[in-house]
């Protein structure tokens, strides 16, 4: 059975017209004879969207009861039994009611697709998993309903339904998205122009990435290697030299000129896997690339220009940044070099040759380590000095051999010396052997004169072969040693990286792994004081250094106190104690030191963020408190003051009813003022962690009436449904009453006339749940967490006016008592606040907790 196709309509925000566009496509397909069925469409009361359903067949929803409340969801089984060609299923990221077959609606859609049914669906960019944290940062709202990006990317078609922020706000103002009572709050919060612009850009960029993936797949399927300049991609080639920083910054500036351009850095390593660049410098350059928003890559190749261009064409690069050659003028005359060769072969890729301070200075030859140990080299010289004369004596004792056999035996001896001692002992053996052959075995004997040309050629071939064999043996030994060293370095790096990833604190884990790897006593990271920077005399003072991180016993407190010192930058130095490292080890330690600097920077940034967060929160609270004093506290004060002043005025005579009304006004205003001050004080205690809590077993049948009595006549019509057998809850009596007062007062404030809120209670899984249910305008699900922030109000008031502490304080008090408060949508419209508290047990203890 062929799998169905998925078509998704992607939008930047609610109200851009995704559902309308989806239904338009459904009507178009139905009009040409396709069997189209509506599995589920959420119109949110929008008349134009309702009308677009028209005469399409709609599968009735399935009713699900959860915790005593009825809900409706898409009837997946009925839709599978109906088996239409196309099913219309709205809101891809929706979370199903518990009790459904699947947790998420996209999982329902996957089952429909597996059954061969094509699906039309919708999703907003804020519901994509990859951008969820970005959306939260932009809008201040965390989206709880998300869908994995791969589900959307796997769709056969993703169509963007776009609308400018100004047009979307006009739609909102005209009442085409939300009900009139929600418009002002939405325009002042989520639907601000800045939010909508940022979300629109996210949607466009995300869709551009998907299109880019589709283009890459098409090019791969069609075998297209030519560059298509659909999107700017800047590749910068790194050699591991000191000019890398200059090239990276230049490439970043080139990429910045093209909005949305990609920056990629690539290093072409030798195909034999041996290191031919400074690993520490490459590590630092990789960090620089990633800090500028780019990515780092490494490829293998013997032909650097070919490998570089293969990579550039593979990523569909449009521009390539190279450094001017570091070779001298004479070397450039002999060979065009990487830059010129790459430019000649680049084709449509633009190549930038960037000058830098190292250009034309020539490459500093790296120190070539000895292929063999000193002991083996000495043994080789001894073998050459003794072996050749002994071989001569042996051959003189065997007079039947001719010159050819003598040369072959001397050649075997030279090879033996090369295997034992390397090239230089073998060269000594070859030179000595040629002289011995000439003196003892080449006519005329006992003279260096060679009478026959054939013998001269034979001796020349002997010397040439001996030298060549010596060089090959030496190179093979050196390559073997380098390969072993590179393998050990790679294994060390992998081990250190694994230790860092598994550690909770990257810097100590890195230093500890470094200490263990090289068998050191201690490793420390030192930082130079700010006043000593740039002053060599001050830097030599031990008191100018401060230990910022260390592991091991007796770590060094100054660079001079350790055996090995590895500078990281102008201020940071890694000091190793316990033994002095070899020069080859130092290269790998420099790479670790660069990573240690990055880890230290990350730790400091995290500490600064943690320090700044409470300061920012305190500043925000101070600002909101000023707003509270200027508005919510001033209003009841003004009312009480006006009432009392009127009563005291000698110019006006009030009858009994007027006096009673004025006294009631003053009393109500002072009660309101008292509640506001109490809320402010409790919130300050919560913020300071100084709120005292006394746990006790409390029956909700007693606590709820007390809270309603405190609210006075306003709560007279509130209905309650508390079972007689409901277990007691564990809570603080005073705090519980405050929570209930705030929750019911909030419900009363938003309940429509004639429809008072309802308070119900039940027990579930060791918890007592109390629901305060209202049928008011409700709150959009994406704004649920907003109402629990201190000094936030949704509705017809902006965030700069009023205290808005009730729900924030209620949640804080509930959590202090070991409970929680979560919002739910009231079936039929409205908001339900669910207070959950631990059920009391026989072992419940009483006592204050701080």
PDB file of C-alpha atoms in Angstrom, residues 724-839:
ATOM      1  CA  UNK A 724     -18.252  14.531  52.173  1.00  0.00           C
ATOM      2  CA  UNK A 725     -15.718  11.692  52.027  1.00  0.00           C
ATOM      3  CA  UNK A 726     -12.965  13.866  50.593  1.00  0.00           C
ATOM      4  CA  UNK A 727      -9.697  13.228  52.485  1.00  0.00           C
ATOM      5  CA  UNK A 728      -8.050  16.108  54.291  1.00  0.00           C
ATOM      6  CA  UNK A 729      -5.220  18.006  52.618  1.00  0.00           C
ATOM      7  CA  UNK A 730      -1.792  18.749  54.078  1.00  0.00           C
ATOM      8  CA  UNK A 731      -1.347  22.535  54.090  1.00  0.00           C
ATOM      9  CA  UNK A 732      -0.838  25.650  56.162  1.00  0.00           C
ATOM     10  CA  UNK A 733      -4.347  26.861  57.215  1.00  0.00           C
ATOM     11  CA  UNK A 734      -3.603  30.563  56.837  1.00  0.00           C
ATOM     12  CA  UNK A 735      -1.739  30.237  53.545  1.00  0.00           C
ATOM     13  CA  UNK A 736      -4.362  27.910  52.092  1.00  0.00           C
ATOM     14  CA  UNK A 737      -7.062  30.456  52.861  1.00  0.00           C
ATOM     15  CA  UNK A 738      -4.998  33.168  51.122  1.00  0.00           C
ATOM     16  CA  UNK A 739      -4.611  30.966  48.057  1.00  0.00           C
ATOM     17  CA  UNK A 740      -8.317  30.187  47.883  1.00  0.00           C
ATOM     18  CA  UNK A 741      -9.235  33.862  48.318  1.00  0.00           C
ATOM     19  CA  UNK A 742      -6.980  34.885  45.453  1.00  0.00           C
ATOM     20  CA  UNK A 743      -8.156  32.114  43.123  1.00  0.00           C
ATOM     21  CA  UNK A 744     -11.862  32.745  43.741  1.00  0.00           C
ATOM     22  CA  UNK A 745     -11.389  36.536  43.533  1.00  0.00           C
ATOM     23  CA  UNK A 746      -9.679  36.106  40.163  1.00  0.00           C
ATOM     24  CA  UNK A 747     -12.518  33.883  38.932  1.00  0.00           C
ATOM     25  CA  UNK A 748     -15.126  36.386  40.135  1.00  0.00           C
ATOM     26  CA  UNK A 749     -13.329  39.211  38.364  1.00  0.00           C
ATOM     27  CA  UNK A 750     -13.547  37.430  34.997  1.00  0.00           C
ATOM     28  CA  UNK A 751     -16.902  35.634  35.279  1.00  0.00           C
ATOM     29  CA  UNK A 752     -19.733  37.060  33.165  1.00  0.00           C
ATOM     30  CA  UNK A 753     -22.817  38.423  34.958  1.00  0.00           C
ATOM     31  CA  UNK A 754     -25.221  35.741  36.087  1.00  0.00           C
ATOM     32  CA  UNK A 755     -22.617  32.981  35.706  1.00  0.00           C
ATOM     33  CA  UNK A 756     -20.722  32.794  39.029  1.00  0.00           C
ATOM     34  CA  UNK A 757     -17.694  30.506  39.339  1.00  0.00           C
ATOM     35  CA  UNK A 758     -17.854  26.985  40.729  1.00  0.00           C
ATOM     36  CA  UNK A 759     -15.515  25.363  43.247  1.00  0.00           C
ATOM     37  CA  UNK A 760     -15.229  21.563  43.097  1.00  0.00           C
ATOM     38  CA  UNK A 761     -12.902  19.100  44.848  1.00  0.00           C
ATOM     39  CA  UNK A 762     -11.765  15.522  44.314  1.00  0.00           C
ATOM     40  CA  UNK A 763      -8.994  13.121  45.329  1.00  0.00           C
ATOM     41  CA  UNK A 764      -6.589  11.476  42.904  1.00  0.00           C
ATOM     42  CA  UNK A 765      -3.334   9.510  43.298  1.00  0.00           C
ATOM     43  CA  UNK A 766      -2.562  10.659  46.829  1.00  0.00           C
ATOM     44  CA  UNK A 767      -3.467  14.270  46.110  1.00  0.00           C
ATOM     45  CA  UNK A 768      -6.447  16.470  46.843  1.00  0.00           C
ATOM     46  CA  UNK A 769      -7.443  18.552  43.824  1.00  0.00           C
ATOM     47  CA  UNK A 770      -9.560  21.689  44.097  1.00  0.00           C
ATOM     48  CA  UNK A 771     -10.872  23.323  40.919  1.00  0.00           C
ATOM     49  CA  UNK A 772     -11.982  26.954  40.665  1.00  0.00           C
ATOM     50  CA  UNK A 773     -13.990  27.050  37.436  1.00  0.00           C
ATOM     51  CA  UNK A 774     -15.150  30.163  35.612  1.00  0.00           C
ATOM     52  CA  UNK A 775     -16.901  30.554  32.245  1.00  0.00           C
ATOM     53  CA  UNK A 776     -15.338  33.882  31.373  1.00  0.00           C
ATOM     54  CA  UNK A 777     -13.211  34.774  28.333  1.00  0.00           C
ATOM     55  CA  UNK A 778     -10.431  32.405  29.370  1.00  0.00           C
ATOM     56  CA  UNK A 779      -6.771  32.755  28.533  1.00  0.00           C
ATOM     57  CA  UNK A 780      -4.958  31.450  25.425  1.00  0.00           C
ATOM     58  CA  UNK A 781      -2.885  28.405  26.276  1.00  0.00           C
ATOM     59  CA  UNK A 782       0.312  30.118  25.181  1.00  0.00           C
ATOM     60  CA  UNK A 783      -0.342  32.807  27.836  1.00  0.00           C
ATOM     61  CA  UNK A 784      -0.912  30.435  30.771  1.00  0.00           C
ATOM     62  CA  UNK A 785       2.542  30.845  32.269  1.00  0.00           C
ATOM     63  CA  UNK A 786       2.348  34.625  31.843  1.00  0.00           C
ATOM     64  CA  UNK A 787      -0.428  35.011  34.390  1.00  0.00           C
ATOM     65  CA  UNK A 788       1.780  33.465  37.085  1.00  0.00           C
ATOM     66  CA  UNK A 789       4.525  36.050  36.693  1.00  0.00           C
ATOM     67  CA  UNK A 790       4.557  38.757  39.349  1.00  0.00           C
ATOM     68  CA  UNK A 791       3.140  42.092  38.246  1.00  0.00           C
ATOM     69  CA  UNK A 792       1.520  40.719  35.067  1.00  0.00           C
ATOM     70  CA  UNK A 793      -2.099  41.200  34.046  1.00  0.00           C
ATOM     71  CA  UNK A 794      -3.865  40.002  30.950  1.00  0.00           C
ATOM     72  CA  UNK A 795      -6.961  41.674  29.615  1.00  0.00           C
ATOM     73  CA  UNK A 796      -7.620  45.340  29.029  1.00  0.00           C
ATOM     74  CA  UNK A 797      -4.654  46.586  31.078  1.00  0.00           C
ATOM     75  CA  UNK A 798      -1.026  46.711  29.991  1.00  0.00           C
ATOM     76  CA  UNK A 799       1.873  45.269  31.891  1.00  0.00           C
ATOM     77  CA  UNK A 800       2.943  48.640  33.273  1.00  0.00           C
ATOM     78  CA  UNK A 801      -0.227  49.208  35.246  1.00  0.00           C
ATOM     79  CA  UNK A 802      -1.386  47.439  38.388  1.00  0.00           C
ATOM     80  CA  UNK A 803       0.087  44.895  40.698  1.00  0.00           C
ATOM     81  CA  UNK A 804      -1.226  41.596  39.343  1.00  0.00           C
ATOM     82  CA  UNK A 805       0.157  39.592  42.273  1.00  0.00           C
ATOM     83  CA  UNK A 806      -2.794  37.317  43.030  1.00  0.00           C
ATOM     84  CA  UNK A 807      -1.972  34.298  40.862  1.00  0.00           C
ATOM     85  CA  UNK A 808       1.798  34.678  41.221  1.00  0.00           C
ATOM     86  CA  UNK A 809       1.476  34.743  44.993  1.00  0.00           C
ATOM     87  CA  UNK A 810      -1.007  31.872  44.975  1.00  0.00           C
ATOM     88  CA  UNK A 811       1.351  29.628  43.014  1.00  0.00           C
ATOM     89  CA  UNK A 812       4.260  30.552  45.284  1.00  0.00           C
ATOM     90  CA  UNK A 813       2.232  29.807  48.416  1.00  0.00           C
ATOM     91  CA  UNK A 814       0.969  26.521  46.970  1.00  0.00           C
ATOM     92  CA  UNK A 815       4.490  25.374  46.108  1.00  0.00           C
ATOM     93  CA  UNK A 816       5.683  26.387  49.573  1.00  0.00           C
ATOM     94  CA  UNK A 817       3.060  24.006  50.972  1.00  0.00           C
ATOM     95  CA  UNK A 818       4.217  21.199  48.654  1.00  0.00           C
ATOM     96  CA  UNK A 819       1.418  21.665  46.138  1.00  0.00           C
ATOM     97  CA  UNK A 820       0.941  23.227  42.721  1.00  0.00           C
ATOM     98  CA  UNK A 821      -1.450  25.361  40.680  1.00  0.00           C
ATOM     99  CA  UNK A 822      -2.018  24.685  36.991  1.00  0.00           C
ATOM    100  CA  UNK A 823      -4.533  26.223  34.569  1.00  0.00           C
ATOM    101  CA  UNK A 824      -6.872  24.275  32.324  1.00  0.00           C
ATOM    102  CA  UNK A 825      -9.403  25.306  29.705  1.00  0.00           C
ATOM    103  CA  UNK A 826     -12.983  25.141  30.919  1.00  0.00           C
ATOM    104  CA  UNK A 827     -15.045  23.050  28.475  1.00  0.00           C
ATOM    105  CA  UNK A 828     -17.303  25.449  26.637  1.00  0.00           C
ATOM    106  CA  UNK A 829     -15.020  28.409  27.349  1.00  0.00           C
ATOM    107  CA  UNK A 830     -13.387  29.909  30.387  1.00  0.00           C
ATOM    108  CA  UNK A 831     -10.510  29.080  32.705  1.00  0.00           C
ATOM    109  CA  UNK A 832     -10.160  26.454  35.422  1.00  0.00           C
ATOM    110  CA  UNK A 833      -7.466  26.828  38.082  1.00  0.00           C
ATOM    111  CA  UNK A 834      -6.491  23.469  39.604  1.00  0.00           C
ATOM    112  CA  UNK A 835      -4.956  23.535  43.099  1.00  0.00           C
ATOM    113  CA  UNK A 836      -3.243  20.262  44.000  1.00  0.00           C
ATOM    114  CA  UNK A 837      -2.173  19.510  47.581  1.00  0.00           C
ATOM    115  CA  UNK A 838      -0.806  16.344  49.199  1.00  0.00           C
ATOM    116  CA  UNK A 839      -3.504  14.276  50.875  1.00  0.00           C
TER     117      UNK A 839
END
